[in-house]
Amino acid sequence: QVQLVQSGAEVKKPGASVKVSCKASGYIFTSYDITWVRQAPGQGLEWVGWISTYKGNSNFALEFQDRITMTTDTSTSTAFLELRSLKSDDTAVYYCARSLLRGELSPLSDWGQGTLVTVSS
Amino acid sequence: EIVLTQSPGTLSLSPGERATLSCRASQSVSSTYLAWYQHKPGQAPRLLVYRASTRATGIPDRFSGSGSGTDFTLTIGRLEPEDFAVYYCQLYGSSPPHTFGQGTKLDIK
């Protein structure tokens, strides 16, 4: 069965960087893309960005453009989200999710368990 | 950027009742790219409906989606205790961001 297992919780100081991993299993990794979504405390879901696991190209929400990197390691079926210059507003649970359909325009059918990133001095 | 506005913010109903949740887009969108998710505290979100009206695998038929243009609806035919959660619509077509609505909290009356 499809599984996405994310790395553990992180505590970072403002201005630091964090890298969250998402290891996929149960399917061919490069056949379905990965999206990252976050939820700040008490807030709703926020789309962060998307990466093609086949081509490696990506799209991000504008607010993250200068400080985000999404990558994949196809040899280990793992996707990574790196966020730099962290602010307290980045405190959130970060989810990775797999596309239901092939291609960029797809709903999200399978989700990781979430990784809590806390940014605090 | 297209904005999705969900209403009501909170819906208080009893098990067995029917729930109607609304998602309105700031401009006309293709129903091909409209999805609904259920989210419970401490869990990952769960895809319920995509293409506005197609139920995802394993989703009970009491969940149904409809709509077109700017107005979309998720209906839960007869509420079960496990249905009380937060529900989000999402637009996943065209240019990013693939926006979520702000959510509707369905709680027990």
PDB file of C-alpha atoms in Angstrom:
ATOM      1  CA  GLN A   1       0.000   0.000   0.000  1.00  0.00           C
ATOM      2  CA  VAL A   2       1.077   3.581  -0.569  1.00  0.00           C
ATOM      3  CA  GLN A   3       2.947   5.071   2.381  1.00  0.00           C
ATOM      4  CA  LEU A   4       4.608   8.412   2.900  1.00  0.00           C
ATOM      5  CA  VAL A   5       6.754   8.593   6.019  1.00  0.00           C
ATOM      6  CA  GLN A   6       8.070  11.972   7.065  1.00  0.00           C
ATOM      7  CA  SER A   7      11.012  12.932   9.232  1.00  0.00           C
ATOM      8  CA  GLY A   8      10.583  13.909  12.854  1.00  0.00           C
ATOM      9  CA  ALA A   9       9.723  17.166  14.538  1.00  0.00           C
ATOM     10  CA  GLU A  10      12.189  20.048  14.364  1.00  0.00           C
ATOM     11  CA  VAL A  11      12.827  23.084  16.545  1.00  0.00           C
ATOM     12  CA  LYS A  12      14.692  25.920  14.876  1.00  0.00           C
ATOM     13  CA  LYS A  13      15.675  29.469  15.704  1.00  0.00           C
ATOM     14  CA  PRO A  14      14.550  32.386  13.531  1.00  0.00           C
ATOM     15  CA  GLY A  15      16.826  32.763  10.521  1.00  0.00           C
ATOM     16  CA  ALA A  16      17.816  29.101  10.489  1.00  0.00           C
ATOM     17  CA  SER A  17      16.967  26.502   7.853  1.00  0.00           C
ATOM     18  CA  VAL A  18      15.039  23.252   8.069  1.00  0.00           C
ATOM     19  CA  LYS A  19      14.930  20.251   5.759  1.00  0.00           C
ATOM     20  CA  VAL A  20      11.974  17.863   5.981  1.00  0.00           C
ATOM     21  CA  SER A  21      12.025  14.488   4.259  1.00  0.00           C
ATOM     22  CA  CYS A  22       9.204  12.343   2.916  1.00  0.00           C
ATOM     23  CA  LYS A  23      10.016   8.717   2.074  1.00  0.00           C
ATOM     24  CA  ALA A  24       7.573   7.018  -0.276  1.00  0.00           C
ATOM     25  CA  SER A  25       6.854   3.333  -0.652  1.00  0.00           C
ATOM     26  CA  GLY A  26       4.275   1.054  -2.199  1.00  0.00           C
ATOM     27  CA  TYR A  27       4.338   2.567  -5.677  1.00  0.00           C
ATOM     28  CA  ILE A  28       6.695   3.751  -8.402  1.00  0.00           C
ATOM     29  CA  PHE A  29       8.013   7.021  -6.985  1.00  0.00           C
ATOM     30  CA  THR A  30       8.586   8.756 -10.302  1.00  0.00           C
ATOM     31  CA  SER A  31       5.071   8.074 -11.549  1.00  0.00           C
ATOM     32  CA  TYR A  32       3.321  10.494  -9.199  1.00  0.00           C
ATOM     33  CA  ASP A  33       4.301  13.961  -8.075  1.00  0.00           C
ATOM     34  CA  ILE A  34       4.670  15.281  -4.540  1.00  0.00           C
ATOM     35  CA  THR A  35       3.021  18.357  -3.069  1.00  0.00           C
ATOM     36  CA  TRP A  36       3.838  20.032   0.225  1.00  0.00           C
ATOM     37  CA  VAL A  37       1.066  21.531   2.348  1.00  0.00           C
ATOM     38  CA  ARG A  38       1.337  23.161   5.753  1.00  0.00           C
ATOM     39  CA  GLN A  39      -0.985  23.991   8.605  1.00  0.00           C
ATOM     40  CA  ALA A  40      -0.046  26.645  11.131  1.00  0.00           C
ATOM     41  CA  PRO A  41      -1.503  26.348  14.637  1.00  0.00           C
ATOM     42  CA  GLY A  42      -5.220  27.127  14.581  1.00  0.00           C
ATOM     43  CA  GLN A  43      -5.147  27.830  10.863  1.00  0.00           C
ATOM     44  CA  GLY A  44      -6.266  26.060   7.704  1.00  0.00           C
ATOM     45  CA  LEU A  45      -4.343  24.168   5.064  1.00  0.00           C
ATOM     46  CA  GLU A  46      -1.881  26.168   2.978  1.00  0.00           C
ATOM     47  CA  TRP A  47      -0.433  24.959  -0.324  1.00  0.00           C
ATOM     48  CA  VAL A  48       3.354  25.329  -0.226  1.00  0.00           C
ATOM     49  CA  GLY A  49       4.530  23.842  -3.506  1.00  0.00           C
ATOM     50  CA  TRP A  50       4.763  20.932  -5.906  1.00  0.00           C
ATOM     51  CA  ILE A  51       7.590  18.935  -7.438  1.00  0.00           C
ATOM     52  CA  SER A  52       7.616  16.585 -10.387  1.00  0.00           C
ATOM     53  CA  THR A  53       9.257  13.396  -9.204  1.00  0.00           C
ATOM     54  CA  TYR A  54       9.999  12.485 -12.824  1.00  0.00           C
ATOM     55  CA  LYS A  55      11.450  15.715 -14.189  1.00  0.00           C
ATOM     56  CA  GLY A  56      12.450  17.463 -10.978  1.00  0.00           C
ATOM     57  CA  ASN A  57      10.832  20.781 -11.856  1.00  0.00           C
ATOM     58  CA  SER A  58       8.750  22.524  -9.232  1.00  0.00           C
ATOM     59  CA  ASN A  59       6.346  25.334  -8.459  1.00  0.00           C
ATOM     60  CA  PHE A  60       6.014  27.218  -5.197  1.00  0.00           C
ATOM     61  CA  ALA A  61       3.609  29.646  -3.638  1.00  0.00           C
ATOM     62  CA  LEU A  62       4.951  33.149  -4.256  1.00  0.00           C
ATOM     63  CA  GLU A  63       5.513  33.885  -0.572  1.00  0.00           C
ATOM     64  CA  PHE A  64       8.195  31.158  -0.423  1.00  0.00           C
ATOM     65  CA  GLN A  65       9.927  31.863  -3.721  1.00  0.00           C
ATOM     66  CA  ASP A  66      13.220  33.158  -2.368  1.00  0.00           C
ATOM     67  CA  ARG A  67      13.780  30.745   0.467  1.00  0.00           C
ATOM     68  CA  ILE A  68      12.422  27.339  -0.536  1.00  0.00           C
ATOM     69  CA  THR A  69      13.971  24.358  -2.284  1.00  0.00           C
ATOM     70  CA  MET A  70      12.221  21.154  -3.173  1.00  0.00           C
ATOM     71  CA  THR A  71      14.201  18.156  -4.301  1.00  0.00           C
ATOM     72  CA  THR A  72      13.866  14.429  -4.720  1.00  0.00           C
ATOM     73  CA  ASP A  73      16.211  11.463  -4.449  1.00  0.00           C
ATOM     74  CA  THR A  74      14.802   8.857  -6.799  1.00  0.00           C
ATOM     75  CA  SER A  75      17.298   6.246  -5.584  1.00  0.00           C
ATOM     76  CA  THR A  76      15.616   6.274  -2.158  1.00  0.00           C
ATOM     77  CA  SER A  77      12.127   7.416  -3.257  1.00  0.00           C
ATOM     78  CA  THR A  78      12.389  10.425  -0.980  1.00  0.00           C
ATOM     79  CA  ALA A  79      11.233  14.003  -1.412  1.00  0.00           C
ATOM     80  CA  PHE A  80      12.717  16.901   0.508  1.00  0.00           C
ATOM     81  CA  LEU A  81      11.493  20.342   1.460  1.00  0.00           C
ATOM     82  CA  GLU A  82      14.063  22.897   2.601  1.00  0.00           C
ATOM     83  CA  LEU A  83      12.920  26.217   3.986  1.00  0.00           C
ATOM     84  CA  ARG A  84      15.493  28.892   4.782  1.00  0.00           C
ATOM     85  CA  SER A  85      15.433  32.142   6.746  1.00  0.00           C
ATOM     86  CA  LEU A  86      12.788  30.742   9.028  1.00  0.00           C
ATOM     87  CA  LYS A  87      10.350  33.076  10.750  1.00  0.00           C
ATOM     88  CA  SER A  88       7.991  32.423  13.640  1.00  0.00           C
ATOM     89  CA  ASP A  89       5.158  32.419  11.073  1.00  0.00           C
ATOM     90  CA  ASP A  90       6.690  29.278   9.558  1.00  0.00           C
ATOM     91  CA  THR A  91       5.756  27.317  12.675  1.00  0.00           C
ATOM     92  CA  ALA A  92       3.418  24.672  11.302  1.00  0.00           C
ATOM     93  CA  VAL A  93       2.833  21.025  10.564  1.00  0.00           C
ATOM     94  CA  TYR A  94       4.251  20.306   7.133  1.00  0.00           C
ATOM     95  CA  TYR A  95       2.671  17.511   5.103  1.00  0.00           C
ATOM     96  CA  CYS A  96       3.861  15.836   1.958  1.00  0.00           C
ATOM     97  CA  ALA A  97       1.179  14.367  -0.268  1.00  0.00           C
ATOM     98  CA  ARG A  98       1.151  12.248  -3.397  1.00  0.00           C
ATOM     99  CA  SER A  99      -0.790  13.139  -6.498  1.00  0.00           C
ATOM    100  CA  LEU A 100      -3.744  10.942  -7.333  1.00  0.00           C
ATOM    101  CA  LEU A 101      -3.255  11.457 -11.054  1.00  0.00           C
ATOM    102  CA  ARG A 102      -0.188  11.773 -13.244  1.00  0.00           C
ATOM    103  CA  GLY A 103       0.819  15.334 -14.014  1.00  0.00           C
ATOM    104  CA  GLU A 104       0.831  18.583 -12.104  1.00  0.00           C
ATOM    105  CA  LEU A 105      -2.909  19.116 -12.050  1.00  0.00           C
ATOM    106  CA  SER A 106      -4.014  16.522  -9.553  1.00  0.00           C
ATOM    107  CA  PRO A 107      -5.744  16.218  -6.202  1.00  0.00           C
ATOM    108  CA  LEU A 108      -3.790  14.686  -3.347  1.00  0.00           C
ATOM    109  CA  SER A 109      -4.652  11.097  -2.542  1.00  0.00           C
ATOM    110  CA  ASP A 110      -2.062   9.966   0.009  1.00  0.00           C
ATOM    111  CA  TRP A 111      -0.496  12.003   2.770  1.00  0.00           C
ATOM    112  CA  GLY A 112       2.422  11.743   5.109  1.00  0.00           C
ATOM    113  CA  GLN A 113       1.863  11.887   8.847  1.00  0.00           C
ATOM    114  CA  GLY A 114       3.073  15.470   9.066  1.00  0.00           C
ATOM    115  CA  THR A 115       6.205  17.048  10.507  1.00  0.00           C
ATOM    116  CA  LEU A 116       5.932  19.757  13.142  1.00  0.00           C
ATOM    117  CA  VAL A 117       8.415  22.555  12.580  1.00  0.00           C
ATOM    118  CA  THR A 118       8.625  25.014  15.446  1.00  0.00           C
ATOM    119  CA  VAL A 119      10.458  28.293  14.967  1.00  0.00           C
ATOM    120  CA  SER A 120      11.248  29.934  18.247  1.00  0.00           C
ATOM    121  CA  SER A 121      14.053  31.909  19.807  1.00  0.00           C
TER     122      SER A 121
ATOM    123  CA  GLU B   1      -5.016  34.359  -7.888  1.00  0.00           C
ATOM    124  CA  ILE B   2      -8.368  32.659  -7.403  1.00  0.00           C
ATOM    125  CA  VAL B   3      -9.735  32.732  -3.857  1.00  0.00           C
ATOM    126  CA  LEU B   4     -11.970  29.991  -2.482  1.00  0.00           C
ATOM    127  CA  THR B   5     -14.438  31.042   0.205  1.00  0.00           C
ATOM    128  CA  GLN B   6     -16.123  28.342   2.251  1.00  0.00           C
ATOM    129  CA  SER B   7     -19.328  28.730   4.205  1.00  0.00           C
ATOM    130  CA  PRO B   8     -20.413  28.437   6.846  1.00  0.00           C
ATOM    131  CA  GLY B   9     -17.319  28.725   8.986  1.00  0.00           C
ATOM    132  CA  THR B  10     -18.838  26.336  11.509  1.00  0.00           C
ATOM    133  CA  LEU B  11     -21.776  24.004  11.059  1.00  0.00           C
ATOM    134  CA  SER B  12     -23.362  22.410  14.124  1.00  0.00           C
ATOM    135  CA  LEU B  13     -25.474  19.350  13.397  1.00  0.00           C
ATOM    136  CA  SER B  14     -26.504  16.077  14.998  1.00  0.00           C
ATOM    137  CA  PRO B  15     -25.686  12.558  13.811  1.00  0.00           C
ATOM    138  CA  GLY B  16     -28.229  11.455  11.243  1.00  0.00           C
ATOM    139  CA  GLU B  17     -28.740  14.951   9.859  1.00  0.00           C
ATOM    140  CA  ARG B  18     -27.732  16.126   6.411  1.00  0.00           C
ATOM    141  CA  ALA B  19     -24.808  18.530   5.993  1.00  0.00           C
ATOM    142  CA  THR B  20     -24.380  20.979   3.132  1.00  0.00           C
ATOM    143  CA  LEU B  21     -21.024  22.741   2.807  1.00  0.00           C
ATOM    144  CA  SER B  22     -20.359  25.480   0.281  1.00  0.00           C
ATOM    145  CA  CYS B  23     -17.222  26.527  -1.600  1.00  0.00           C
ATOM    146  CA  ARG B  24     -17.338  29.641  -3.750  1.00  0.00           C
ATOM    147  CA  ALA B  25     -14.571  30.655  -6.165  1.00  0.00           C
ATOM    148  CA  SER B  26     -13.727  34.299  -6.846  1.00  0.00           C
ATOM    149  CA  GLN B  27     -13.961  33.578 -10.573  1.00  0.00           C
ATOM    150  CA  SER B  28     -15.316  30.761 -12.695  1.00  0.00           C
ATOM    151  CA  VAL B  29     -13.230  27.596 -12.545  1.00  0.00           C
ATOM    152  CA  SER B  30     -13.337  24.245 -14.229  1.00  0.00           C
ATOM    153  CA  SER B  31     -15.052  21.624 -12.095  1.00  0.00           C
ATOM    154  CA  THR B  32     -12.338  19.224 -13.299  1.00  0.00           C
ATOM    155  CA  TYR B  33     -10.004  20.805 -10.770  1.00  0.00           C
ATOM    156  CA  LEU B  34     -12.082  21.061  -7.603  1.00  0.00           C
ATOM    157  CA  ALA B  35     -11.488  18.687  -4.685  1.00  0.00           C
ATOM    158  CA  TRP B  36     -12.791  18.254  -1.141  1.00  0.00           C
ATOM    159  CA  TYR B  37     -10.812  16.961   1.845  1.00  0.00           C
ATOM    160  CA  GLN B  38     -11.683  15.940   5.382  1.00  0.00           C
ATOM    161  CA  HIS B  39      -9.237  16.768   8.156  1.00  0.00           C
ATOM    162  CA  LYS B  40      -9.354  15.540  11.723  1.00  0.00           C
ATOM    163  CA  PRO B  41      -7.052  16.775  14.521  1.00  0.00           C
ATOM    164  CA  GLY B  42      -3.790  14.865  14.680  1.00  0.00           C
ATOM    165  CA  GLN B  43      -4.419  13.112  11.379  1.00  0.00           C
ATOM    166  CA  ALA B  44      -3.463  13.737   7.783  1.00  0.00           C
ATOM    167  CA  PRO B  45      -6.123  15.185   5.494  1.00  0.00           C
ATOM    168  CA  ARG B  46      -8.179  12.694   3.495  1.00  0.00           C
ATOM    169  CA  LEU B  47      -9.297  13.144  -0.092  1.00  0.00           C
ATOM    170  CA  LEU B  48     -13.077  12.775  -0.370  1.00  0.00           C
ATOM    171  CA  VAL B  49     -14.072  14.093  -3.790  1.00  0.00           C
ATOM    172  CA  TYR B  50     -12.243  15.290  -6.894  1.00  0.00           C
ATOM    173  CA  ARG B  51     -13.373  16.627 -10.257  1.00  0.00           C
ATOM    174  CA  ALA B  52     -16.096  18.257  -8.148  1.00  0.00           C
ATOM    175  CA  SER B  53     -18.212  15.104  -7.982  1.00  0.00           C
ATOM    176  CA  THR B  54     -16.047  11.970  -8.205  1.00  0.00           C
ATOM    177  CA  ARG B  55     -15.692  10.149  -4.917  1.00  0.00           C
ATOM    178  CA  ALA B  56     -12.188   8.992  -4.069  1.00  0.00           C
ATOM    179  CA  THR B  57     -11.518   5.305  -3.488  1.00  0.00           C
ATOM    180  CA  GLY B  58     -13.124   3.976  -0.331  1.00  0.00           C
ATOM    181  CA  ILE B  59     -15.240   7.057   0.391  1.00  0.00           C
ATOM    182  CA  PRO B  60     -18.795   6.195   1.520  1.00  0.00           C
ATOM    183  CA  ASP B  61     -21.601   7.179  -0.809  1.00  0.00           C
ATOM    184  CA  ARG B  62     -23.135   9.477   1.817  1.00  0.00           C
ATOM    185  CA  PHE B  63     -20.475  11.962   0.623  1.00  0.00           C
ATOM    186  CA  SER B  64     -21.344  13.683  -2.639  1.00  0.00           C
ATOM    187  CA  GLY B  65     -19.974  16.690  -4.470  1.00  0.00           C
ATOM    188  CA  SER B  66     -21.634  18.936  -6.993  1.00  0.00           C
ATOM    189  CA  GLY B  67     -21.390  22.326  -8.623  1.00  0.00           C
ATOM    190  CA  SER B  68     -19.854  24.246 -11.465  1.00  0.00           C
ATOM    191  CA  GLY B  69     -18.600  27.697 -12.356  1.00  0.00           C
ATOM    192  CA  THR B  70     -18.088  29.495  -9.072  1.00  0.00           C
ATOM    193  CA  ASP B  71     -20.305  27.485  -6.717  1.00  0.00           C
ATOM    194  CA  PHE B  72     -19.526  24.029  -5.399  1.00  0.00           C
ATOM    195  CA  THR B  73     -21.149  21.944  -2.681  1.00  0.00           C
ATOM    196  CA  LEU B  74     -20.169  18.975  -0.555  1.00  0.00           C
ATOM    197  CA  THR B  75     -23.161  17.131   0.862  1.00  0.00           C
ATOM    198  CA  ILE B  76     -22.979  14.515   3.588  1.00  0.00           C
ATOM    199  CA  GLY B  77     -26.233  12.630   3.348  1.00  0.00           C
ATOM    200  CA  ARG B  78     -26.621  11.271   6.849  1.00  0.00           C
ATOM    201  CA  LEU B  79     -23.993  12.244   9.381  1.00  0.00           C
ATOM    202  CA  GLU B  80     -22.098   9.538  11.197  1.00  0.00           C
ATOM    203  CA  PRO B  81     -20.148  10.311  14.401  1.00  0.00           C
ATOM    204  CA  GLU B  82     -16.847   9.952  12.522  1.00  0.00           C
ATOM    205  CA  ASP B  83     -17.839  12.690  10.023  1.00  0.00           C
ATOM    206  CA  PHE B  84     -17.329  15.541  12.470  1.00  0.00           C
ATOM    207  CA  ALA B  85     -14.157  17.220  11.257  1.00  0.00           C
ATOM    208  CA  VAL B  86     -12.929  20.187   9.240  1.00  0.00           C
ATOM    209  CA  TYR B  87     -13.617  20.154   5.502  1.00  0.00           C
ATOM    210  CA  TYR B  88     -11.595  21.970   2.858  1.00  0.00           C
ATOM    211  CA  CYS B  89     -12.148  22.573  -0.811  1.00  0.00           C
ATOM    212  CA  GLN B  90      -9.120  22.933  -3.078  1.00  0.00           C
ATOM    213  CA  LEU B  91      -8.543  24.161  -6.586  1.00  0.00           C
ATOM    214  CA  TYR B  92      -5.731  22.212  -8.240  1.00  0.00           C
ATOM    215  CA  GLY B  93      -5.921  23.399 -11.814  1.00  0.00           C
ATOM    216  CA  SER B  94      -4.067  25.976 -13.889  1.00  0.00           C
ATOM    217  CA  SER B  95      -1.449  28.162 -12.281  1.00  0.00           C
ATOM    218  CA  PRO B  96      -0.288  27.690  -8.742  1.00  0.00           C
ATOM    219  CA  PRO B  97      -0.942  28.180  -5.929  1.00  0.00           C
ATOM    220  CA  HIS B  98      -3.324  25.277  -5.715  1.00  0.00           C
ATOM    221  CA  THR B  99      -5.414  27.144  -3.222  1.00  0.00           C
ATOM    222  CA  PHE B 100      -7.385  25.721  -0.331  1.00  0.00           C
ATOM    223  CA  GLY B 101     -10.501  27.311   1.074  1.00  0.00           C
ATOM    224  CA  GLN B 102     -10.320  28.405   4.691  1.00  0.00           C
ATOM    225  CA  GLY B 103     -12.308  25.369   5.848  1.00  0.00           C
ATOM    226  CA  THR B 104     -15.684  24.546   7.382  1.00  0.00           C
ATOM    227  CA  LYS B 105     -15.715  23.006  10.830  1.00  0.00           C
ATOM    228  CA  LEU B 106     -18.490  20.460  11.216  1.00  0.00           C
ATOM    229  CA  ASP B 107     -19.171  19.878  14.869  1.00  0.00           C
ATOM    230  CA  ILE B 108     -21.652  17.940  16.915  1.00  0.00           C
ATOM    231  CA  LYS B 109     -24.703  19.850  18.087  1.00  0.00           C
TER     232      LYS B 109
END
